[in-house]
Short mmCIF file of C-alpha atoms in Angstrom, two decimals:
data_model
loop_
_atom_site.label_atom_id
_atom_site.label_comp_id
_atom_site.label_asym_id
_atom_site.label_seq_id
_atom_site.Cartn_x
_atom_site.Cartn_y
_atom_site.Cartn_z
CA MET A 1 -14.05 -5.57 1.52
CA PRO A 2 -15.06 -3.99 4.51
CA ASP A 3 -17.42 -0.83 4.55
CA MET A 4 -15.57 2.11 3.40
CA GLU A 5 -17.13 4.38 6.35
CA THR A 6 -15.20 2.93 8.89
CA PRO A 7 -13.42 4.97 11.60
CA ALA A 8 -10.34 6.46 10.30
CA LEU A 9 -6.99 5.45 11.67
CA THR A 10 -4.01 7.50 12.00
CA ASP A 11 -1.17 6.15 9.43
CA ALA A 12 0.74 4.85 12.00
CA GLU A 13 -2.34 3.00 13.43
CA MET A 14 -2.86 1.96 9.54
CA ALA A 15 0.71 0.92 9.34
CA GLU A 16 0.52 -1.09 12.39
CA ARG A 17 -2.73 -3.33 11.24
CA VAL A 18 -1.58 -3.93 7.85
CA ARG A 19 2.03 -4.98 8.40
CA PRO A 20 1.65 -8.61 8.90
CA LEU A 21 -0.52 -8.56 5.75
CA VAL A 22 2.49 -6.90 3.87
CA ASN A 23 4.80 -9.17 5.38
CA GLU A 24 2.99 -12.27 4.33
CA ILE A 25 2.06 -10.82 0.69
CA LEU A 26 6.39 -10.38 0.50
CA GLU A 27 6.70 -13.70 1.71
CA ARG A 28 4.68 -15.01 -1.17
CA PHE A 29 6.42 -13.02 -3.81
CA ASN A 30 9.63 -14.36 -2.32
CA GLU A 31 8.24 -18.25 -2.63
CA GLU A 32 6.67 -17.29 -6.17
CA ARG A 33 10.20 -16.13 -7.11
CA LEU A 34 8.80 -12.99 -8.65
CA ALA A 35 10.84 -10.68 -10.13
CA PRO A 36 11.04 -7.06 -8.71
CA SER A 37 9.22 -5.98 -12.10
CA GLU A 38 6.72 -8.86 -11.60
CA ALA A 39 5.78 -7.80 -8.06
CA GLY A 40 5.67 -4.18 -9.54
CA MET A 41 3.01 -5.06 -11.74
CA VAL A 42 1.16 -7.09 -9.15
CA ILE A 43 1.26 -3.84 -6.96
CA LEU A 44 -0.03 -1.85 -9.98
CA ALA A 45 -2.61 -4.41 -10.44
CA LEU A 46 -3.92 -4.10 -6.93
CA VAL A 47 -3.98 -0.20 -6.90
CA HIS A 48 -5.86 -0.14 -10.02
CA ARG A 49 -8.64 -2.27 -8.49
CA LEU A 50 -8.88 -0.52 -5.41
CA LEU A 51 -9.13 2.85 -7.08
CA GLY A 52 -11.94 1.33 -8.85
CA ILE A 53 -13.40 0.05 -5.58
CA LEU A 54 -13.17 3.33 -3.89
CA ALA A 55 -14.73 5.03 -7.10
CA GLY A 56 -17.88 5.29 -4.66
CA THR A 57 -16.22 7.19 -2.27
CA PRO A 58 -14.51 10.06 -3.45
CA GLU A 59 -13.10 11.68 -0.13
CA ALA A 60 -11.65 7.78 0.38
CA ARG A 61 -10.16 7.74 -3.18
CA ARG A 62 -8.68 11.46 -2.84
CA HIS A 63 -7.12 10.53 0.09
CA PHE A 64 -5.43 7.18 -0.85
CA VAL A 65 -4.49 9.12 -4.33
CA LEU A 66 -2.52 11.97 -2.19
CA MET A 67 -0.91 9.43 0.11
CA MET A 68 0.50 7.64 -3.16
CA ILE A 69 1.58 10.85 -4.81
CA ASN A 70 3.14 11.80 -0.99
CA MET A 71 4.91 8.48 -0.84
CA ILE A 72 6.40 8.72 -4.41
CA ASN A 73 7.22 12.45 -3.81
CA ASN A 74 9.05 11.22 -0.62
CA PHE A 75 10.95 8.14 -2.22
CA LEU A 76 11.98 10.42 -5.22
CA ALA A 77 13.22 13.25 -2.68
CA GLY A 78 15.26 10.65 -1.05
CA GLU A 79 13.26 11.23 2.48
CA MET A 80 11.76 7.66 2.34
CA ASP A 81 13.49 4.97 4.40
CA THR A 82 13.48 1.78 2.40
CA ASP A 83 14.72 -0.26 4.89
CA GLN A 84 11.06 0.30 7.10
CA MET A 85 9.15 -0.85 4.45
CA LYS A 86 11.17 -4.13 4.94
CA ARG A 87 11.09 -4.57 8.63
CA PRO A 88 9.39 -7.64 10.22
CA GLY A 89 6.09 -7.21 12.10
#
């Protein structure tokens, strides 16, 4: 993984930067015919590993956790456009 001290990107810049990778991962899930629950376990495992990596950078870890909490809260509140997550890059 790259250095955690790289300059911060806006959320929009970050989304644009990672969109191709997200699309590749989703394509791979489809190729592997993963069930949604299996894909969810992959995502949770990645989050767990990332939290371990971020342990040495408390501010970055805190920011990531807050972004996750905010995303989940928005989803539960019905404010998230799930189609936005599926748009091709």
